[in-house]
Every structure is written in structure tokens, then in C-alpha cells.
């Protein structure tokens, strides 16, 4: 009854998922600077290996609690089921590698665009001949709201909305929400158009915590589940077959 541990340390959130085979049996947020992971291993003694993806540091704090099981730290040096074409390979974020692996697991040997809408918005291409091509990075929605609030004297701090977005607005909050959310939506649509000119039969995956605010505007895309990155991490761990 072996289980595997996958850890995603993002810029704003830190989360783990425990797999039994290909099924997630537990998922939760945790704090690396506490003993959360040590207590998880006590609670789930069948965890026998794991993998960490981090863009927010705190790897050593996690590994210090996981000394009893082999752990793979994901990086550009990790064995992957696709090749990296990026010149500065060491600069490729582990989160991007995990997302590309998740797309590979769902649509192997096909052209796929993976768009992750988190703190930043990232664009990655996985080609039908299994090459990863790095793409643009732009500010995410929360970052845009925060920047407008912090770098102006009067604009309030707003949050994304599920309400209908207007191009004729009645108050400042509506102006900010429409500017950010319609701006992000149209940015993404234009990138999809440009990539579709270069890659035939393109699958488009949308992942990340803020994708829920764009589903009605990008309903022609594949909206990945909240477990998308964890499935990519599990796939990479299996591919490396650590003992």
C-alpha cells in the first residue's frame, strides 16, 4: 500500500498531495517552518518517496522533516519525458516543468500550450515531438490589482469577480475589475491565436488558482483540475523511479 508525496511550493501558497497509485488520497496546505510534514509522515506511514517543486524556496526546511524517505527535488537537471530547448535551462521554473509534464501525461506526443494563471501568468509549449519551448511571463491578476493599489494614491485594492464585466463602468471597483480581468482574458486569447499560427492541432490547457474567473471567456480551452500540477509531479517521480 505504498503512497507517494508531492509538494508544490509556490510564490504565495504551499501545498502537498498524497497519492496511492494515480489517486490522490489527501491534499492540504502546510507551513514548511513548522513540523507539518513530520506529522504527516507519522499519520501516513505508507508514504515511501516524494518529490518537491519549489519557486518559493523553503526546500531545505521541507527536506529536514523528510529524512526517512527518498525525495526528488525537481529542477532542469531532473530526468524528464521531454527535452528542454531553453538556452538557460537552469532558469526554467520547476512549476513550469511540472505543468508541462502534466500536459504530457494527458495529451502525449501532441502540440499543447499550457497557460498557468497564478501570481504570474506563464505560457509554455510542449511540441508533438516532445520538446518544451519556454514562453512569456506576465503579471497575474492579483499582482495587477496589488500594483495599481500600491503605486497610486487613490485606487483601492480590489479582487477578481464572477460578476459580468463591463466596458462602461459605474464605479472604480468595476473599472479595475474590468481592466484586469478583460485585459488578462484578451492577452491570453491573443497568445493562443499567435501560438495556433505556429502549431497545428494545438491543445490549450488553462491551470492555476485564478483560472476560475476566466472560464466563461475562454470556454474553448481545457480547464485543468486543481490537481493538474500534482499529477505532473507524480508522473515525473514515476519516470525517475527513485528508491
JSON list of C-alpha atoms in Angstrom, two decimals:
[
{"chain": "A", "resi": 1, "resn": "UNK", "atom": "CA", "xyz": [0.00, 0.00, 0.00]},
{"chain": "A", "resi": 2, "resn": "UNK", "atom": "CA", "xyz": [2.83, 2.40, -0.84]},
{"chain": "A", "resi": 3, "resn": "UNK", "atom": "CA", "xyz": [2.00, 6.10, -1.16]},
{"chain": "A", "resi": 4, "resn": "UNK", "atom": "CA", "xyz": [3.89, 9.00, -2.71]},
{"chain": "A", "resi": 5, "resn": "UNK", "atom": "CA", "xyz": [4.15, 12.60, -1.54]},
{"chain": "A", "resi": 6, "resn": "UNK", "atom": "CA", "xyz": [4.10, 15.53, -3.96]},
{"chain": "A", "resi": 7, "resn": "UNK", "atom": "CA", "xyz": [4.88, 19.05, -2.72]},
{"chain": "A", "resi": 8, "resn": "UNK", "atom": "CA", "xyz": [4.29, 22.33, -4.54]},
{"chain": "A", "resi": 9, "resn": "UNK", "atom": "CA", "xyz": [5.92, 25.42, -3.01]},
{"chain": "A", "resi": 10, "resn": "UNK", "atom": "CA", "xyz": [4.59, 28.41, -4.90]},
{"chain": "A", "resi": 11, "resn": "UNK", "atom": "CA", "xyz": [5.10, 32.12, -4.50]},
{"chain": "A", "resi": 12, "resn": "UNK", "atom": "CA", "xyz": [2.01, 32.53, -2.32]},
{"chain": "A", "resi": 13, "resn": "UNK", "atom": "CA", "xyz": [0.86, 29.02, -1.33]},
{"chain": "A", "resi": 14, "resn": "UNK", "atom": "CA", "xyz": [2.50, 25.81, -0.13]},
{"chain": "A", "resi": 15, "resn": "UNK", "atom": "CA", "xyz": [0.57, 22.60, -0.68]},
{"chain": "A", "resi": 16, "resn": "UNK", "atom": "CA", "xyz": [1.01, 18.82, -0.69]},
{"chain": "A", "resi": 17, "resn": "UNK", "atom": "CA", "xyz": [-0.87, 15.91, -2.20]},
{"chain": "A", "resi": 18, "resn": "UNK", "atom": "CA", "xyz": [-0.51, 12.24, -1.26]},
{"chain": "A", "resi": 19, "resn": "UNK", "atom": "CA", "xyz": [-1.06, 9.65, -3.99]},
{"chain": "A", "resi": 20, "resn": "UNK", "atom": "CA", "xyz": [-1.97, 6.00, -3.78]},
{"chain": "A", "resi": 21, "resn": "UNK", "atom": "CA", "xyz": [-1.21, 4.88, -7.30]},
{"chain": "A", "resi": 22, "resn": "UNK", "atom": "CA", "xyz": [-2.72, 7.57, -9.54]},
{"chain": "A", "resi": 23, "resn": "UNK", "atom": "CA", "xyz": [-5.37, 8.61, -7.00]},
{"chain": "A", "resi": 24, "resn": "UNK", "atom": "CA", "xyz": [-4.99, 11.48, -4.55]},
{"chain": "A", "resi": 25, "resn": "UNK", "atom": "CA", "xyz": [-5.89, 10.31, -1.05]},
{"chain": "A", "resi": 26, "resn": "UNK", "atom": "CA", "xyz": [-5.04, 13.52, 0.80]},
{"chain": "A", "resi": 27, "resn": "UNK", "atom": "CA", "xyz": [-4.40, 17.12, -0.18]},
{"chain": "A", "resi": 28, "resn": "UNK", "atom": "CA", "xyz": [-3.79, 20.14, 2.01]},
{"chain": "A", "resi": 29, "resn": "UNK", "atom": "CA", "xyz": [-1.87, 23.35, 2.61]},
{"chain": "A", "resi": 30, "resn": "UNK", "atom": "CA", "xyz": [1.02, 23.31, 5.09]},
{"chain": "A", "resi": 31, "resn": "UNK", "atom": "CA", "xyz": [3.66, 25.53, 6.66]},
{"chain": "A", "resi": 32, "resn": "UNK", "atom": "CA", "xyz": [7.28, 24.45, 5.94]},
{"chain": "A", "resi": 33, "resn": "UNK", "atom": "CA", "xyz": [8.62, 26.23, 9.02]},
{"chain": "A", "resi": 34, "resn": "UNK", "atom": "CA", "xyz": [6.56, 24.01, 11.35]},
{"chain": "A", "resi": 35, "resn": "UNK", "atom": "CA", "xyz": [6.54, 20.22, 11.77]},
{"chain": "A", "resi": 36, "resn": "UNK", "atom": "CA", "xyz": [3.53, 19.73, 9.49]},
{"chain": "A", "resi": 37, "resn": "UNK", "atom": "CA", "xyz": [5.36, 17.27, 7.21]},
{"chain": "A", "resi": 38, "resn": "UNK", "atom": "CA", "xyz": [6.79, 15.26, 10.11]},
{"chain": "A", "resi": 39, "resn": "UNK", "atom": "CA", "xyz": [3.29, 14.82, 11.48]},
{"chain": "A", "resi": 40, "resn": "UNK", "atom": "CA", "xyz": [2.02, 13.88, 8.02]},
{"chain": "A", "resi": 41, "resn": "UNK", "atom": "CA", "xyz": [4.56, 11.03, 7.83]},
{"chain": "A", "resi": 42, "resn": "UNK", "atom": "CA", "xyz": [3.52, 9.83, 11.28]},
{"chain": "A", "resi": 43, "resn": "UNK", "atom": "CA", "xyz": [-0.12, 9.85, 10.18]},
{"chain": "A", "resi": 44, "resn": "UNK", "atom": "CA", "xyz": [0.59, 8.20, 6.81]},
{"chain": "A", "resi": 45, "resn": "UNK", "atom": "CA", "xyz": [3.40, 5.66, 7.40]},
{"chain": "A", "resi": 46, "resn": "UNK", "atom": "CA", "xyz": [2.96, 4.17, 3.91]},
{"chain": "A", "resi": 47, "resn": "UNK", "atom": "CA", "xyz": [4.49, 7.23, 2.23]},
{"chain": "A", "resi": 48, "resn": "UNK", "atom": "CA", "xyz": [7.76, 5.86, 0.88]},
{"chain": "A", "resi": 49, "resn": "UNK", "atom": "CA", "xyz": [9.03, 8.55, -1.52]},
{"chain": "A", "resi": 50, "resn": "UNK", "atom": "CA", "xyz": [8.26, 12.04, -2.74]},
{"chain": "A", "resi": 51, "resn": "UNK", "atom": "CA", "xyz": [9.04, 15.00, -4.98]},
{"chain": "A", "resi": 52, "resn": "UNK", "atom": "CA", "xyz": [9.28, 18.75, -4.36]},
{"chain": "A", "resi": 53, "resn": "UNK", "atom": "CA", "xyz": [8.66, 21.57, -6.82]},
{"chain": "A", "resi": 54, "resn": "UNK", "atom": "CA", "xyz": [9.57, 25.00, -5.47]},
{"chain": "A", "resi": 55, "resn": "UNK", "atom": "CA", "xyz": [9.65, 28.54, -6.81]},
{"chain": "A", "resi": 56, "resn": "UNK", "atom": "CA", "xyz": [9.39, 29.98, -3.31]},
{"chain": "A", "resi": 57, "resn": "UNK", "atom": "CA", "xyz": [12.42, 28.46, -1.56]},
{"chain": "A", "resi": 58, "resn": "UNK", "atom": "CA", "xyz": [11.92, 26.52, 1.72]},
{"chain": "A", "resi": 59, "resn": "UNK", "atom": "CA", "xyz": [13.18, 23.28, 0.18]},
{"chain": "A", "resi": 60, "resn": "UNK", "atom": "CA", "xyz": [15.71, 22.61, 2.96]},
{"chain": "A", "resi": 61, "resn": "UNK", "atom": "CA", "xyz": [13.04, 23.18, 5.63]},
{"chain": "A", "resi": 62, "resn": "UNK", "atom": "CA", "xyz": [10.88, 20.52, 3.98]},
{"chain": "A", "resi": 63, "resn": "UNK", "atom": "CA", "xyz": [13.72, 18.04, 3.42]},
{"chain": "A", "resi": 64, "resn": "UNK", "atom": "CA", "xyz": [14.73, 18.33, 7.09]},
{"chain": "A", "resi": 65, "resn": "UNK", "atom": "CA", "xyz": [11.36, 16.79, 8.00]},
{"chain": "A", "resi": 66, "resn": "UNK", "atom": "CA", "xyz": [11.52, 14.08, 5.31]},
{"chain": "A", "resi": 67, "resn": "UNK", "atom": "CA", "xyz": [14.84, 12.40, 6.05]},
{"chain": "A", "resi": 68, "resn": "UNK", "atom": "CA", "xyz": [13.27, 8.94, 6.31]},
{"chain": "A", "resi": 69, "resn": "UNK", "atom": "CA", "xyz": [12.09, 8.81, 2.68]},
{"chain": "A", "resi": 70, "resn": "UNK", "atom": "CA", "xyz": [13.90, 9.48, -0.61]},
{"chain": "A", "resi": 71, "resn": "UNK", "atom": "CA", "xyz": [12.91, 12.85, -2.05]},
{"chain": "A", "resi": 72, "resn": "UNK", "atom": "CA", "xyz": [13.43, 14.17, -5.57]},
{"chain": "A", "resi": 73, "resn": "UNK", "atom": "CA", "xyz": [13.87, 17.96, -5.89]},
{"chain": "A", "resi": 74, "resn": "UNK", "atom": "CA", "xyz": [12.60, 18.93, -9.32]},
{"chain": "A", "resi": 75, "resn": "UNK", "atom": "CA", "xyz": [14.92, 21.04, -11.47]},
{"chain": "A", "resi": 76, "resn": "UNK", "atom": "CA", "xyz": [16.08, 21.33, -15.07]},
{"chain": "A", "resi": 77, "resn": "UNK", "atom": "CA", "xyz": [18.62, 18.57, -14.29]},
{"chain": "A", "resi": 78, "resn": "UNK", "atom": "CA", "xyz": [15.85, 16.08, -13.43]},
{"chain": "A", "resi": 79, "resn": "UNK", "atom": "CA", "xyz": [15.18, 13.34, -15.98]},
{"chain": "A", "resi": 80, "resn": "UNK", "atom": "CA", "xyz": [12.05, 14.39, -17.88]},
{"chain": "A", "resi": 81, "resn": "UNK", "atom": "CA", "xyz": [9.88, 12.76, -20.57]},
{"chain": "A", "resi": 82, "resn": "UNK", "atom": "CA", "xyz": [10.53, 15.76, -22.83]},
{"chain": "A", "resi": 83, "resn": "UNK", "atom": "CA", "xyz": [13.61, 17.78, -23.82]},
{"chain": "A", "resi": 84, "resn": "UNK", "atom": "CA", "xyz": [14.33, 21.37, -22.83]},
{"chain": "A", "resi": 85, "resn": "UNK", "atom": "CA", "xyz": [15.20, 23.78, -25.62]},
{"chain": "A", "resi": 86, "resn": "UNK", "atom": "CA", "xyz": [15.65, 26.80, -23.33]},
{"chain": "A", "resi": 87, "resn": "UNK", "atom": "CA", "xyz": [19.25, 28.08, -23.58]},
{"chain": "A", "resi": 88, "resn": "UNK", "atom": "CA", "xyz": [19.40, 28.99, -19.87]},
{"chain": "A", "resi": 89, "resn": "UNK", "atom": "CA", "xyz": [17.98, 25.65, -18.70]},
{"chain": "A", "resi": 90, "resn": "UNK", "atom": "CA", "xyz": [18.78, 26.30, -15.03]},
{"chain": "A", "resi": 91, "resn": "UNK", "atom": "CA", "xyz": [16.41, 29.29, -15.12]},
{"chain": "A", "resi": 92, "resn": "UNK", "atom": "CA", "xyz": [13.32, 27.25, -16.03]},
{"chain": "A", "resi": 93, "resn": "UNK", "atom": "CA", "xyz": [10.96, 27.20, -13.05]},
{"chain": "A", "resi": 94, "resn": "UNK", "atom": "CA", "xyz": [10.18, 23.84, -11.51]},
{"chain": "A", "resi": 95, "resn": "UNK", "atom": "CA", "xyz": [6.49, 24.71, -11.58]},
{"chain": "A", "resi": 96, "resn": "UNK", "atom": "CA", "xyz": [6.62, 25.09, -15.36]},
{"chain": "A", "resi": 97, "resn": "UNK", "atom": "CA", "xyz": [8.29, 21.69, -15.72]},
{"chain": "A", "resi": 98, "resn": "UNK", "atom": "CA", "xyz": [5.61, 20.05, -13.60]},
{"chain": "A", "resi": 99, "resn": "UNK", "atom": "CA", "xyz": [2.81, 21.65, -15.63]},
{"chain": "A", "resi": 100, "resn": "UNK", "atom": "CA", "xyz": [4.36, 20.55, -18.92]},
{"chain": "A", "resi": 101, "resn": "UNK", "atom": "CA", "xyz": [4.69, 17.02, -17.53]},
{"chain": "A", "resi": 102, "resn": "UNK", "atom": "CA", "xyz": [1.01, 17.08, -16.60]},
{"chain": "A", "resi": 103, "resn": "UNK", "atom": "CA", "xyz": [0.10, 18.06, -20.17]},
{"chain": "A", "resi": 104, "resn": "UNK", "atom": "CA", "xyz": [2.36, 15.29, -21.47]},
{"chain": "A", "resi": 105, "resn": "UNK", "atom": "CA", "xyz": [0.55, 12.78, -19.26]},
{"chain": "A", "resi": 106, "resn": "UNK", "atom": "CA", "xyz": [-2.87, 13.88, -20.58]},
{"chain": "A", "resi": 107, "resn": "UNK", "atom": "CA", "xyz": [-2.01, 14.50, -24.26]},
{"chain": "A", "resi": 108, "resn": "UNK", "atom": "CA", "xyz": [1.27, 12.68, -25.04]},
{"chain": "A", "resi": 109, "resn": "UNK", "atom": "CA", "xyz": [3.08, 13.44, -28.30]},
{"chain": "A", "resi": 110, "resn": "UNK", "atom": "CA", "xyz": [0.73, 16.30, -29.20]},
{"chain": "A", "resi": 111, "resn": "UNK", "atom": "CA", "xyz": [1.16, 20.06, -29.52]},
{"chain": "A", "resi": 112, "resn": "UNK", "atom": "CA", "xyz": [-0.01, 21.65, -26.27]},
{"chain": "A", "resi": 113, "resn": "UNK", "atom": "CA", "xyz": [0.02, 25.16, -24.86]},
{"chain": "A", "resi": 114, "resn": "UNK", "atom": "CA", "xyz": [0.00, 25.29, -21.06]},
{"chain": "A", "resi": 115, "resn": "UNK", "atom": "CA", "xyz": [-1.13, 28.59, -19.53]},
{"chain": "A", "resi": 116, "resn": "UNK", "atom": "CA", "xyz": [-0.84, 28.92, -15.76]},
{"chain": "A", "resi": 117, "resn": "UNK", "atom": "CA", "xyz": [-2.69, 31.80, -14.11]},
{"chain": "A", "resi": 118, "resn": "UNK", "atom": "CA", "xyz": [-1.18, 32.31, -10.68]},
{"chain": "A", "resi": 119, "resn": "UNK", "atom": "CA", "xyz": [0.97, 35.03, -9.15]},
{"chain": "A", "resi": 120, "resn": "UNK", "atom": "CA", "xyz": [2.34, 35.36, -12.66]},
{"chain": "A", "resi": 121, "resn": "UNK", "atom": "CA", "xyz": [0.89, 34.08, -15.93]},
{"chain": "A", "resi": 122, "resn": "UNK", "atom": "CA", "xyz": [3.20, 31.69, -17.76]},
{"chain": "A", "resi": 123, "resn": "UNK", "atom": "CA", "xyz": [2.99, 30.28, -21.27]},
{"chain": "A", "resi": 124, "resn": "UNK", "atom": "CA", "xyz": [4.70, 27.00, -22.18]},
{"chain": "A", "resi": 125, "resn": "UNK", "atom": "CA", "xyz": [4.64, 24.90, -25.33]},
{"chain": "A", "resi": 126, "resn": "UNK", "atom": "CA", "xyz": [5.04, 21.12, -25.47]},
{"chain": "A", "resi": 127, "resn": "UNK", "atom": "CA", "xyz": [5.51, 20.03, -29.08]},
{"chain": "A", "resi": 128, "resn": "UNK", "atom": "CA", "xyz": [4.34, 16.81, -30.69]},
{"chain": "A", "resi": 129, "resn": "UNK", "atom": "CA", "xyz": [7.98, 15.67, -30.83]},
{"chain": "A", "resi": 130, "resn": "UNK", "atom": "CA", "xyz": [8.28, 16.16, -27.05]},
{"chain": "A", "resi": 131, "resn": "UNK", "atom": "CA", "xyz": [10.17, 19.44, -26.82]},
{"chain": "A", "resi": 132, "resn": "UNK", "atom": "CA", "xyz": [9.46, 22.07, -24.19]},
{"chain": "A", "resi": 133, "resn": "UNK", "atom": "CA", "xyz": [9.56, 25.63, -25.52]},
{"chain": "A", "resi": 134, "resn": "UNK", "atom": "CA", "xyz": [9.53, 28.40, -22.94]},
{"chain": "A", "resi": 135, "resn": "UNK", "atom": "CA", "xyz": [7.14, 31.30, -23.43]},
{"chain": "A", "resi": 136, "resn": "UNK", "atom": "CA", "xyz": [6.28, 34.72, -21.98]},
{"chain": "A", "resi": 137, "resn": "UNK", "atom": "CA", "xyz": [5.66, 35.59, -18.34]},
{"chain": "A", "resi": 138, "resn": "UNK", "atom": "CA", "xyz": [3.29, 38.40, -17.37]},
{"chain": "A", "resi": 139, "resn": "UNK", "atom": "CA", "xyz": [1.77, 39.64, -14.08]},
{"chain": "A", "resi": 140, "resn": "UNK", "atom": "CA", "xyz": [-1.14, 37.62, -12.71]},
{"chain": "A", "resi": 141, "resn": "UNK", "atom": "CA", "xyz": [-4.48, 39.13, -11.76]},
{"chain": "A", "resi": 142, "resn": "UNK", "atom": "CA", "xyz": [-3.78, 39.57, -8.06]},
{"chain": "A", "resi": 143, "resn": "UNK", "atom": "CA", "xyz": [-0.44, 41.16, -8.86]},
{"chain": "A", "resi": 144, "resn": "UNK", "atom": "CA", "xyz": [-2.10, 43.65, -11.22]},
{"chain": "A", "resi": 145, "resn": "UNK", "atom": "CA", "xyz": [-4.69, 44.63, -8.63]},
{"chain": "A", "resi": 146, "resn": "UNK", "atom": "CA", "xyz": [-1.99, 45.00, -5.98]},
{"chain": "A", "resi": 147, "resn": "UNK", "atom": "CA", "xyz": [0.30, 47.05, -8.23]},
{"chain": "A", "resi": 148, "resn": "UNK", "atom": "CA", "xyz": [-2.44, 49.55, -9.11]},
{"chain": "A", "resi": 149, "resn": "UNK", "atom": "CA", "xyz": [-3.33, 49.97, -5.43]},
{"chain": "A", "resi": 150, "resn": "UNK", "atom": "CA", "xyz": [0.25, 50.29, -4.16]},
{"chain": "A", "resi": 151, "resn": "UNK", "atom": "CA", "xyz": [1.55, 52.56, -6.91]},
{"chain": "A", "resi": 152, "resn": "UNK", "atom": "CA", "xyz": [-1.30, 55.08, -6.94]},
{"chain": "A", "resi": 153, "resn": "UNK", "atom": "CA", "xyz": [-2.63, 57.43, -4.30]},
{"chain": "A", "resi": 154, "resn": "UNK", "atom": "CA", "xyz": [-6.34, 56.69, -4.50]},
{"chain": "A", "resi": 155, "resn": "UNK", "atom": "CA", "xyz": [-7.09, 53.40, -6.25]},
{"chain": "A", "resi": 156, "resn": "UNK", "atom": "CA", "xyz": [-8.45, 50.77, -3.83]},
{"chain": "A", "resi": 157, "resn": "UNK", "atom": "CA", "xyz": [-7.26, 47.18, -3.57]},
{"chain": "A", "resi": 158, "resn": "UNK", "atom": "CA", "xyz": [-9.81, 45.04, -5.42]},
{"chain": "A", "resi": 159, "resn": "UNK", "atom": "CA", "xyz": [-10.27, 41.33, -6.03]},
{"chain": "A", "resi": 160, "resn": "UNK", "atom": "CA", "xyz": [-11.43, 39.41, -9.12]},
{"chain": "A", "resi": 161, "resn": "UNK", "atom": "CA", "xyz": [-15.17, 38.99, -9.55]},
{"chain": "A", "resi": 162, "resn": "UNK", "atom": "CA", "xyz": [-17.52, 36.45, -11.11]},
{"chain": "A", "resi": 163, "resn": "UNK", "atom": "CA", "xyz": [-19.94, 39.26, -11.97]},
{"chain": "A", "resi": 164, "resn": "UNK", "atom": "CA", "xyz": [-20.44, 40.37, -15.55]},
{"chain": "A", "resi": 165, "resn": "UNK", "atom": "CA", "xyz": [-17.56, 42.57, -16.65]},
{"chain": "A", "resi": 166, "resn": "UNK", "atom": "CA", "xyz": [-18.40, 45.88, -18.29]},
{"chain": "A", "resi": 167, "resn": "UNK", "atom": "CA", "xyz": [-16.64, 48.21, -20.68]},
{"chain": "A", "resi": 168, "resn": "UNK", "atom": "CA", "xyz": [-18.89, 51.04, -19.45]},
{"chain": "A", "resi": 169, "resn": "UNK", "atom": "CA", "xyz": [-18.33, 51.10, -15.70]},
{"chain": "A", "resi": 170, "resn": "UNK", "atom": "CA", "xyz": [-20.23, 52.79, -12.88]},
{"chain": "A", "resi": 171, "resn": "UNK", "atom": "CA", "xyz": [-17.60, 52.89, -10.14]},
{"chain": "A", "resi": 172, "resn": "UNK", "atom": "CA", "xyz": [-13.87, 52.49, -9.52]},
{"chain": "A", "resi": 173, "resn": "UNK", "atom": "CA", "xyz": [-14.11, 48.86, -8.45]},
{"chain": "A", "resi": 174, "resn": "UNK", "atom": "CA", "xyz": [-15.84, 47.91, -11.70]},
{"chain": "A", "resi": 175, "resn": "UNK", "atom": "CA", "xyz": [-13.22, 49.85, -13.65]},
{"chain": "A", "resi": 176, "resn": "UNK", "atom": "CA", "xyz": [-10.38, 47.97, -12.00]},
{"chain": "A", "resi": 177, "resn": "UNK", "atom": "CA", "xyz": [-12.02, 44.56, -12.29]},
{"chain": "A", "resi": 178, "resn": "UNK", "atom": "CA", "xyz": [-12.88, 45.04, -15.96]},
{"chain": "A", "resi": 179, "resn": "UNK", "atom": "CA", "xyz": [-9.43, 46.40, -16.73]},
{"chain": "A", "resi": 180, "resn": "UNK", "atom": "CA", "xyz": [-7.63, 43.49, -15.09]},
{"chain": "A", "resi": 181, "resn": "UNK", "atom": "CA", "xyz": [-9.90, 40.59, -15.99]},
{"chain": "A", "resi": 182, "resn": "UNK", "atom": "CA", "xyz": [-10.75, 41.61, -19.54]},
{"chain": "A", "resi": 183, "resn": "UNK", "atom": "CA", "xyz": [-7.12, 42.59, -20.03]},
{"chain": "A", "resi": 184, "resn": "UNK", "atom": "CA", "xyz": [-5.91, 39.17, -18.91]},
{"chain": "A", "resi": 185, "resn": "UNK", "atom": "CA", "xyz": [-8.56, 37.38, -20.95]},
{"chain": "A", "resi": 186, "resn": "UNK", "atom": "CA", "xyz": [-7.70, 39.26, -24.14]},
{"chain": "A", "resi": 187, "resn": "UNK", "atom": "CA", "xyz": [-3.98, 38.82, -23.53]},
{"chain": "A", "resi": 188, "resn": "UNK", "atom": "CA", "xyz": [-4.48, 35.07, -23.28]},
{"chain": "A", "resi": 189, "resn": "UNK", "atom": "CA", "xyz": [-6.70, 34.95, -26.38]},
{"chain": "A", "resi": 190, "resn": "UNK", "atom": "CA", "xyz": [-4.07, 36.78, -28.41]},
{"chain": "A", "resi": 191, "resn": "UNK", "atom": "CA", "xyz": [-1.29, 34.46, -27.26]},
{"chain": "A", "resi": 192, "resn": "UNK", "atom": "CA", "xyz": [-3.46, 31.46, -28.15]},
{"chain": "A", "resi": 193, "resn": "UNK", "atom": "CA", "xyz": [-4.04, 32.94, -31.61]},
{"chain": "A", "resi": 194, "resn": "UNK", "atom": "CA", "xyz": [-0.32, 33.52, -32.15]},
{"chain": "A", "resi": 195, "resn": "UNK", "atom": "CA", "xyz": [0.65, 30.03, -30.98]},
{"chain": "A", "resi": 196, "resn": "UNK", "atom": "CA", "xyz": [-2.10, 28.45, -33.11]},
{"chain": "A", "resi": 197, "resn": "UNK", "atom": "CA", "xyz": [-0.49, 30.01, -36.19]},
{"chain": "A", "resi": 198, "resn": "UNK", "atom": "CA", "xyz": [2.75, 28.15, -35.41]},
{"chain": "A", "resi": 199, "resn": "UNK", "atom": "CA", "xyz": [1.46, 24.82, -34.07]},
{"chain": "A", "resi": 200, "resn": "UNK", "atom": "CA", "xyz": [-1.23, 22.68, -35.67]},
{"chain": "A", "resi": 201, "resn": "UNK", "atom": "CA", "xyz": [-4.00, 20.97, -33.67]},
{"chain": "A", "resi": 202, "resn": "UNK", "atom": "CA", "xyz": [-2.99, 22.82, -30.52]},
{"chain": "A", "resi": 203, "resn": "UNK", "atom": "CA", "xyz": [-4.37, 21.68, -27.16]},
{"chain": "A", "resi": 204, "resn": "UNK", "atom": "CA", "xyz": [-4.73, 24.61, -24.76]},
{"chain": "A", "resi": 205, "resn": "UNK", "atom": "CA", "xyz": [-4.57, 23.87, -21.02]},
{"chain": "A", "resi": 206, "resn": "UNK", "atom": "CA", "xyz": [-5.51, 26.58, -18.52]},
{"chain": "A", "resi": 207, "resn": "UNK", "atom": "CA", "xyz": [-4.34, 25.96, -14.95]},
{"chain": "A", "resi": 208, "resn": "UNK", "atom": "CA", "xyz": [-3.71, 27.97, -11.81]},
{"chain": "A", "resi": 209, "resn": "UNK", "atom": "CA", "xyz": [-5.72, 29.31, -8.93]},
{"chain": "A", "resi": 210, "resn": "UNK", "atom": "CA", "xyz": [-7.29, 32.23, -10.80]},
{"chain": "A", "resi": 211, "resn": "UNK", "atom": "CA", "xyz": [-8.48, 30.31, -13.85]},
{"chain": "A", "resi": 212, "resn": "UNK", "atom": "CA", "xyz": [-11.97, 30.10, -12.30]},
{"chain": "A", "resi": 213, "resn": "UNK", "atom": "CA", "xyz": [-12.51, 33.77, -13.17]},
{"chain": "A", "resi": 214, "resn": "UNK", "atom": "CA", "xyz": [-11.90, 33.19, -16.89]},
{"chain": "A", "resi": 215, "resn": "UNK", "atom": "CA", "xyz": [-13.81, 30.01, -17.71]},
{"chain": "A", "resi": 216, "resn": "UNK", "atom": "CA", "xyz": [-16.76, 31.75, -19.35]},
{"chain": "A", "resi": 217, "resn": "UNK", "atom": "CA", "xyz": [-14.44, 33.85, -21.53]},
{"chain": "A", "resi": 218, "resn": "UNK", "atom": "CA", "xyz": [-12.11, 31.00, -22.55]},
{"chain": "A", "resi": 219, "resn": "UNK", "atom": "CA", "xyz": [-14.58, 28.13, -22.79]},
{"chain": "A", "resi": 220, "resn": "UNK", "atom": "CA", "xyz": [-12.82, 26.67, -25.84]},
{"chain": "A", "resi": 221, "resn": "UNK", "atom": "CA", "xyz": [-9.82, 25.71, -23.68]},
{"chain": "A", "resi": 222, "resn": "UNK", "atom": "CA", "xyz": [-9.17, 22.68, -21.47]},
{"chain": "A", "resi": 223, "resn": "UNK", "atom": "CA", "xyz": [-9.53, 23.94, -17.91]},
{"chain": "A", "resi": 224, "resn": "UNK", "atom": "CA", "xyz": [-7.23, 21.75, -15.84]},
{"chain": "A", "resi": 225, "resn": "UNK", "atom": "CA", "xyz": [-8.29, 20.45, -12.46]},
{"chain": "A", "resi": 226, "resn": "UNK", "atom": "CA", "xyz": [-6.77, 21.86, -9.30]},
{"chain": "A", "resi": 227, "resn": "UNK", "atom": "CA", "xyz": [-4.65, 18.68, -9.15]},
{"chain": "A", "resi": 228, "resn": "UNK", "atom": "CA", "xyz": [-3.04, 19.27, -12.54]},
{"chain": "A", "resi": 229, "resn": "UNK", "atom": "CA", "xyz": [0.42, 20.19, -11.26]},
{"chain": "A", "resi": 230, "resn": "UNK", "atom": "CA", "xyz": [0.38, 17.38, -8.69]},
{"chain": "A", "resi": 231, "resn": "UNK", "atom": "CA", "xyz": [-0.32, 14.87, -11.46]},
{"chain": "A", "resi": 232, "resn": "UNK", "atom": "CA", "xyz": [2.67, 16.26, -13.32]},
{"chain": "A", "resi": 233, "resn": "UNK", "atom": "CA", "xyz": [4.85, 15.85, -10.24]},
{"chain": "A", "resi": 234, "resn": "UNK", "atom": "CA", "xyz": [3.65, 12.28, -9.72]},
{"chain": "A", "resi": 235, "resn": "UNK", "atom": "CA", "xyz": [4.39, 11.50, -13.36]},
{"chain": "A", "resi": 236, "resn": "UNK", "atom": "CA", "xyz": [7.95, 12.88, -13.09]},
{"chain": "A", "resi": 237, "resn": "UNK", "atom": "CA", "xyz": [8.55, 10.92, -9.89]},
{"chain": "A", "resi": 238, "resn": "UNK", "atom": "CA", "xyz": [7.42, 7.70, -11.58]},
{"chain": "A", "resi": 239, "resn": "UNK", "atom": "CA", "xyz": [9.57, 8.50, -14.60]},
{"chain": "A", "resi": 240, "resn": "UNK", "atom": "CA", "xyz": [12.65, 8.80, -12.37]},
{"chain": "A", "resi": 241, "resn": "UNK", "atom": "CA", "xyz": [11.82, 5.64, -10.36]},
{"chain": "A", "resi": 242, "resn": "UNK", "atom": "CA", "xyz": [13.74, 6.67, -7.25]},
{"chain": "A", "resi": 243, "resn": "UNK", "atom": "CA", "xyz": [14.14, 4.10, -4.47]}
]
